[in-house]
């Protein structure tokens, strides 16, 4: 017996303003970034977050370690590991996954370099790390503009902020604005 399956394409299913401009790869990325609450309960926030990051091409540095972990198969087990730094260079992370940062209480450094799916919503979602984040780099993230950078003002513990290669940023006035909002932070712009 042969089983036939039909797929009905609905041409107007994704006609909203947000859906029209998104590529298939974006939607696949969203799936890989989804938060699994059961996984967080099972592993704890740091290990679940590390799995999300490594699954999407980022790396983590554990507290009391000098090396980055990039290999998903080398993730430790147990609840005694805490993420201290995230290097998301060339990764596929996006704002949908940022709730993974909840409960990660030691992350003080985040590098978002050449991240295609990092956008203004991701900048706003970094507020999850406002109590611990001291070093942030946003470099070559083409979807971040002035409005997104304004969301960084809540990160009052930042000591260093590097912004570079952001073509959607209208002008360098945002650097002055961030400098006034974050007087203790050394800001390097463009």
PDB file of C-alpha atoms in Angstrom:
ATOM      1  CA  UNK A   1       0.000   0.000   0.000  1.00  0.00           C
ATOM      2  CA  UNK A   2       1.336   3.422  -0.904  1.00  0.00           C
ATOM      3  CA  UNK A   3       0.733   6.337   1.390  1.00  0.00           C
ATOM      4  CA  UNK A   4       0.538   9.736  -0.225  1.00  0.00           C
ATOM      5  CA  UNK A   5       0.932  12.948   1.661  1.00  0.00           C
ATOM      6  CA  UNK A   6      -0.121  16.240   0.261  1.00  0.00           C
ATOM      7  CA  UNK A   7       1.346  19.527   1.313  1.00  0.00           C
ATOM      8  CA  UNK A   8      -0.848  22.525   0.821  1.00  0.00           C
ATOM      9  CA  UNK A   9       1.052  25.765   0.479  1.00  0.00           C
ATOM     10  CA  UNK A  10      -0.755  28.783   1.793  1.00  0.00           C
ATOM     11  CA  UNK A  11       0.643  31.749  -0.140  1.00  0.00           C
ATOM     12  CA  UNK A  12      -0.675  34.407   2.227  1.00  0.00           C
ATOM     13  CA  UNK A  13       0.269  32.642   5.471  1.00  0.00           C
ATOM     14  CA  UNK A  14       3.344  34.809   6.073  1.00  0.00           C
ATOM     15  CA  UNK A  15       2.180  38.151   4.730  1.00  0.00           C
ATOM     16  CA  UNK A  16       2.659  40.131   7.930  1.00  0.00           C
ATOM     17  CA  UNK A  17       5.264  42.891   7.945  1.00  0.00           C
ATOM     18  CA  UNK A  18       7.675  40.856  10.085  1.00  0.00           C
ATOM     19  CA  UNK A  19       7.369  37.610   8.162  1.00  0.00           C
ATOM     20  CA  UNK A  20       7.739  38.950   4.630  1.00  0.00           C
ATOM     21  CA  UNK A  21      11.394  39.899   4.906  1.00  0.00           C
ATOM     22  CA  UNK A  22      12.584  36.872   6.901  1.00  0.00           C
ATOM     23  CA  UNK A  23      14.449  34.110   5.091  1.00  0.00           C
ATOM     24  CA  UNK A  24      13.932  30.401   5.597  1.00  0.00           C
ATOM     25  CA  UNK A  25      17.294  30.316   7.387  1.00  0.00           C
ATOM     26  CA  UNK A  26      15.998  32.849   9.908  1.00  0.00           C
ATOM     27  CA  UNK A  27      13.055  30.595  10.776  1.00  0.00           C
ATOM     28  CA  UNK A  28      15.351  27.584  11.133  1.00  0.00           C
ATOM     29  CA  UNK A  29      17.573  29.699  13.393  1.00  0.00           C
ATOM     30  CA  UNK A  30      14.554  30.563  15.538  1.00  0.00           C
ATOM     31  CA  UNK A  31      13.883  26.847  16.010  1.00  0.00           C
ATOM     32  CA  UNK A  32      17.488  26.227  17.140  1.00  0.00           C
ATOM     33  CA  UNK A  33      17.258  29.171  19.547  1.00  0.00           C
ATOM     34  CA  UNK A  34      13.993  28.242  21.254  1.00  0.00           C
ATOM     35  CA  UNK A  35      14.097  27.943  25.019  1.00  0.00           C
ATOM     36  CA  UNK A  36      13.251  24.537  26.485  1.00  0.00           C
ATOM     37  CA  UNK A  37      12.129  25.088  30.084  1.00  0.00           C
ATOM     38  CA  UNK A  38      12.273  21.349  30.823  1.00  0.00           C
ATOM     39  CA  UNK A  39      15.893  21.231  29.690  1.00  0.00           C
ATOM     40  CA  UNK A  40      16.758  24.159  31.974  1.00  0.00           C
ATOM     41  CA  UNK A  41      15.109  22.382  34.920  1.00  0.00           C
ATOM     42  CA  UNK A  42      16.987  19.181  34.121  1.00  0.00           C
ATOM     43  CA  UNK A  43      20.465  20.667  33.593  1.00  0.00           C
ATOM     44  CA  UNK A  44      20.358  23.984  35.421  1.00  0.00           C
ATOM     45  CA  UNK A  45      20.574  27.390  33.745  1.00  0.00           C
ATOM     46  CA  UNK A  46      24.306  27.462  32.981  1.00  0.00           C
ATOM     47  CA  UNK A  47      24.583  24.066  31.301  1.00  0.00           C
ATOM     48  CA  UNK A  48      21.332  24.560  29.376  1.00  0.00           C
ATOM     49  CA  UNK A  49      22.570  27.987  28.257  1.00  0.00           C
ATOM     50  CA  UNK A  50      25.925  26.521  27.234  1.00  0.00           C
ATOM     51  CA  UNK A  51      24.161  23.852  25.186  1.00  0.00           C
ATOM     52  CA  UNK A  52      22.125  26.536  23.394  1.00  0.00           C
ATOM     53  CA  UNK A  53      25.212  28.640  22.704  1.00  0.00           C
ATOM     54  CA  UNK A  54      27.387  25.791  21.432  1.00  0.00           C
ATOM     55  CA  UNK A  55      24.537  24.321  19.374  1.00  0.00           C
ATOM     56  CA  UNK A  56      24.408  27.663  17.551  1.00  0.00           C
ATOM     57  CA  UNK A  57      28.151  28.046  16.996  1.00  0.00           C
ATOM     58  CA  UNK A  58      29.142  30.177  19.990  1.00  0.00           C
ATOM     59  CA  UNK A  59      31.660  29.357  22.717  1.00  0.00           C
ATOM     60  CA  UNK A  60      31.682  29.695  26.495  1.00  0.00           C
ATOM     61  CA  UNK A  61      34.329  30.145  29.134  1.00  0.00           C
ATOM     62  CA  UNK A  62      33.579  28.611  32.500  1.00  0.00           C
ATOM     63  CA  UNK A  63      34.247  30.377  35.770  1.00  0.00           C
ATOM     64  CA  UNK A  64      37.828  29.683  36.970  1.00  0.00           C
ATOM     65  CA  UNK A  65      38.917  28.600  33.494  1.00  0.00           C
ATOM     66  CA  UNK A  66      41.026  30.391  30.893  1.00  0.00           C
ATOM     67  CA  UNK A  67      39.954  28.356  27.859  1.00  0.00           C
ATOM     68  CA  UNK A  68      36.854  28.636  25.727  1.00  0.00           C
ATOM     69  CA  UNK A  69      34.725  25.563  25.211  1.00  0.00           C
ATOM     70  CA  UNK A  70      33.579  25.302  21.595  1.00  0.00           C
ATOM     71  CA  UNK A  71      32.943  21.577  21.273  1.00  0.00           C
ATOM     72  CA  UNK A  72      29.420  20.543  22.205  1.00  0.00           C
ATOM     73  CA  UNK A  73      30.703  17.052  23.035  1.00  0.00           C
ATOM     74  CA  UNK A  74      33.079  18.470  25.656  1.00  0.00           C
ATOM     75  CA  UNK A  75      30.385  20.087  27.771  1.00  0.00           C
ATOM     76  CA  UNK A  76      30.740  19.093  31.419  1.00  0.00           C
ATOM     77  CA  UNK A  77      27.999  17.548  33.483  1.00  0.00           C
ATOM     78  CA  UNK A  78      26.856  18.568  36.929  1.00  0.00           C
ATOM     79  CA  UNK A  79      25.681  21.791  38.487  1.00  0.00           C
ATOM     80  CA  UNK A  80      29.083  23.123  39.551  1.00  0.00           C
ATOM     81  CA  UNK A  81      29.902  24.839  36.244  1.00  0.00           C
ATOM     82  CA  UNK A  82      29.055  28.479  35.665  1.00  0.00           C
ATOM     83  CA  UNK A  83      29.420  30.478  32.459  1.00  0.00           C
ATOM     84  CA  UNK A  84      31.637  33.520  32.851  1.00  0.00           C
ATOM     85  CA  UNK A  85      32.099  34.591  29.217  1.00  0.00           C
ATOM     86  CA  UNK A  86      30.332  34.120  25.887  1.00  0.00           C
ATOM     87  CA  UNK A  87      32.043  34.449  22.516  1.00  0.00           C
ATOM     88  CA  UNK A  88      29.316  34.406  19.882  1.00  0.00           C
ATOM     89  CA  UNK A  89      31.583  35.312  16.950  1.00  0.00           C
ATOM     90  CA  UNK A  90      30.005  34.126  13.670  1.00  0.00           C
ATOM     91  CA  UNK A  91      27.292  32.264  15.572  1.00  0.00           C
ATOM     92  CA  UNK A  92      23.627  31.790  14.797  1.00  0.00           C
ATOM     93  CA  UNK A  93      22.277  32.981  18.143  1.00  0.00           C
ATOM     94  CA  UNK A  94      19.324  35.347  18.096  1.00  0.00           C
ATOM     95  CA  UNK A  95      17.112  37.193  20.556  1.00  0.00           C
ATOM     96  CA  UNK A  96      14.696  34.240  20.774  1.00  0.00           C
ATOM     97  CA  UNK A  97      17.364  32.330  22.720  1.00  0.00           C
ATOM     98  CA  UNK A  98      18.393  35.104  25.085  1.00  0.00           C
ATOM     99  CA  UNK A  99      16.031  33.939  27.856  1.00  0.00           C
ATOM    100  CA  UNK A 100      18.577  31.122  28.277  1.00  0.00           C
ATOM    101  CA  UNK A 101      20.683  33.740  30.094  1.00  0.00           C
ATOM    102  CA  UNK A 102      18.177  33.847  32.995  1.00  0.00           C
ATOM    103  CA  UNK A 103      19.762  32.288  36.041  1.00  0.00           C
ATOM    104  CA  UNK A 104      23.305  32.540  34.649  1.00  0.00           C
ATOM    105  CA  UNK A 105      24.653  34.726  37.424  1.00  0.00           C
ATOM    106  CA  UNK A 106      28.338  34.901  36.495  1.00  0.00           C
ATOM    107  CA  UNK A 107      28.366  36.059  32.870  1.00  0.00           C
ATOM    108  CA  UNK A 108      30.494  39.195  32.809  1.00  0.00           C
ATOM    109  CA  UNK A 109      31.660  39.219  29.173  1.00  0.00           C
ATOM    110  CA  UNK A 110      29.727  38.856  25.903  1.00  0.00           C
ATOM    111  CA  UNK A 111      31.142  39.180  22.389  1.00  0.00           C
ATOM    112  CA  UNK A 112      28.613  39.527  19.586  1.00  0.00           C
ATOM    113  CA  UNK A 113      30.793  39.670  16.493  1.00  0.00           C
ATOM    114  CA  UNK A 114      29.474  39.136  12.966  1.00  0.00           C
ATOM    115  CA  UNK A 115      26.212  37.696  14.240  1.00  0.00           C
ATOM    116  CA  UNK A 116      23.734  37.831  11.371  1.00  0.00           C
ATOM    117  CA  UNK A 117      20.659  37.361  13.575  1.00  0.00           C
ATOM    118  CA  UNK A 118      21.544  39.789  16.356  1.00  0.00           C
ATOM    119  CA  UNK A 119      19.140  42.718  16.243  1.00  0.00           C
ATOM    120  CA  UNK A 120      17.621  45.447  18.387  1.00  0.00           C
ATOM    121  CA  UNK A 121      15.534  42.920  20.319  1.00  0.00           C
ATOM    122  CA  UNK A 122      18.748  41.112  21.285  1.00  0.00           C
ATOM    123  CA  UNK A 123      20.201  44.376  22.597  1.00  0.00           C
ATOM    124  CA  UNK A 124      17.134  44.814  24.772  1.00  0.00           C
ATOM    125  CA  UNK A 125      17.283  41.181  25.939  1.00  0.00           C
ATOM    126  CA  UNK A 126      20.832  41.722  27.227  1.00  0.00           C
ATOM    127  CA  UNK A 127      19.149  43.407  30.200  1.00  0.00           C
ATOM    128  CA  UNK A 128      18.844  39.872  31.602  1.00  0.00           C
ATOM    129  CA  UNK A 129      22.578  40.188  32.344  1.00  0.00           C
ATOM    130  CA  UNK A 130      22.450  43.722  33.767  1.00  0.00           C
ATOM    131  CA  UNK A 131      23.692  42.660  37.213  1.00  0.00           C
ATOM    132  CA  UNK A 132      26.831  40.866  36.003  1.00  0.00           C
ATOM    133  CA  UNK A 133      27.775  42.077  32.511  1.00  0.00           C
ATOM    134  CA  UNK A 134      30.911  44.251  32.570  1.00  0.00           C
ATOM    135  CA  UNK A 135      32.341  43.778  29.053  1.00  0.00           C
ATOM    136  CA  UNK A 136      30.339  43.851  25.827  1.00  0.00           C
ATOM    137  CA  UNK A 137      31.343  43.891  22.178  1.00  0.00           C
ATOM    138  CA  UNK A 138      28.845  44.442  19.372  1.00  0.00           C
ATOM    139  CA  UNK A 139      30.800  44.307  16.129  1.00  0.00           C
ATOM    140  CA  UNK A 140      29.634  43.754  12.550  1.00  0.00           C
ATOM    141  CA  UNK A 141      26.040  43.045  13.561  1.00  0.00           C
ATOM    142  CA  UNK A 142      24.246  44.621  10.614  1.00  0.00           C
ATOM    143  CA  UNK A 143      20.728  44.612  12.096  1.00  0.00           C
ATOM    144  CA  UNK A 144      21.555  46.695  15.176  1.00  0.00           C
ATOM    145  CA  UNK A 145      20.731  50.396  14.904  1.00  0.00           C
ATOM    146  CA  UNK A 146      20.529  53.433  17.195  1.00  0.00           C
ATOM    147  CA  UNK A 147      17.321  52.232  18.841  1.00  0.00           C
ATOM    148  CA  UNK A 148      18.924  48.913  19.714  1.00  0.00           C
ATOM    149  CA  UNK A 149      22.024  50.551  21.150  1.00  0.00           C
ATOM    150  CA  UNK A 150      19.848  52.794  23.321  1.00  0.00           C
ATOM    151  CA  UNK A 151      18.619  49.639  25.046  1.00  0.00           C
ATOM    152  CA  UNK A 152      22.153  49.145  26.404  1.00  0.00           C
ATOM    153  CA  UNK A 153      21.749  52.105  28.784  1.00  0.00           C
ATOM    154  CA  UNK A 154      20.314  49.729  31.383  1.00  0.00           C
ATOM    155  CA  UNK A 155      23.660  47.902  31.620  1.00  0.00           C
ATOM    156  CA  UNK A 156      24.986  50.149  34.399  1.00  0.00           C
ATOM    157  CA  UNK A 157      27.752  47.708  35.397  1.00  0.00           C
ATOM    158  CA  UNK A 158      29.469  47.866  32.002  1.00  0.00           C
ATOM    159  CA  UNK A 159      33.140  48.781  32.234  1.00  0.00           C
ATOM    160  CA  UNK A 160      33.935  48.403  28.528  1.00  0.00           C
ATOM    161  CA  UNK A 161      31.706  48.618  25.465  1.00  0.00           C
ATOM    162  CA  UNK A 162      33.055  48.162  21.932  1.00  0.00           C
ATOM    163  CA  UNK A 163      30.838  49.119  19.006  1.00  0.00           C
ATOM    164  CA  UNK A 164      32.104  48.764  15.463  1.00  0.00           C
ATOM    165  CA  UNK A 165      30.904  47.950  11.968  1.00  0.00           C
ATOM    166  CA  UNK A 166      27.239  48.710  12.556  1.00  0.00           C
ATOM    167  CA  UNK A 167      25.996  50.048   9.202  1.00  0.00           C
ATOM    168  CA  UNK A 168      22.416  50.535  10.451  1.00  0.00           C
ATOM    169  CA  UNK A 169      23.601  53.062  13.060  1.00  0.00           C
ATOM    170  CA  UNK A 170      22.670  56.483  11.728  1.00  0.00           C
ATOM    171  CA  UNK A 171      25.553  58.483  13.216  1.00  0.00           C
ATOM    172  CA  UNK A 172      28.000  58.557  16.093  1.00  0.00           C
ATOM    173  CA  UNK A 173      25.723  60.652  18.328  1.00  0.00           C
ATOM    174  CA  UNK A 174      24.636  57.383  19.940  1.00  0.00           C
ATOM    175  CA  UNK A 175      28.154  57.021  21.362  1.00  0.00           C
ATOM    176  CA  UNK A 176      27.827  60.332  23.170  1.00  0.00           C
ATOM    177  CA  UNK A 177      24.381  59.341  24.380  1.00  0.00           C
ATOM    178  CA  UNK A 178      25.675  56.030  25.735  1.00  0.00           C
ATOM    179  CA  UNK A 179      28.652  57.789  27.326  1.00  0.00           C
ATOM    180  CA  UNK A 180      26.322  60.071  29.259  1.00  0.00           C
ATOM    181  CA  UNK A 181      24.130  57.147  30.357  1.00  0.00           C
ATOM    182  CA  UNK A 182      27.110  54.925  31.277  1.00  0.00           C
ATOM    183  CA  UNK A 183      29.727  57.307  32.760  1.00  0.00           C
ATOM    184  CA  UNK A 184      31.842  54.510  34.315  1.00  0.00           C
ATOM    185  CA  UNK A 185      32.114  52.651  31.004  1.00  0.00           C
ATOM    186  CA  UNK A 186      34.980  53.003  28.517  1.00  0.00           C
ATOM    187  CA  UNK A 187      33.197  53.116  25.145  1.00  0.00           C
ATOM    188  CA  UNK A 188      34.954  52.511  21.853  1.00  0.00           C
ATOM    189  CA  UNK A 189      32.809  53.436  18.852  1.00  0.00           C
ATOM    190  CA  UNK A 190      33.186  52.759  15.181  1.00  0.00           C
TER     191      UNK A 190
END
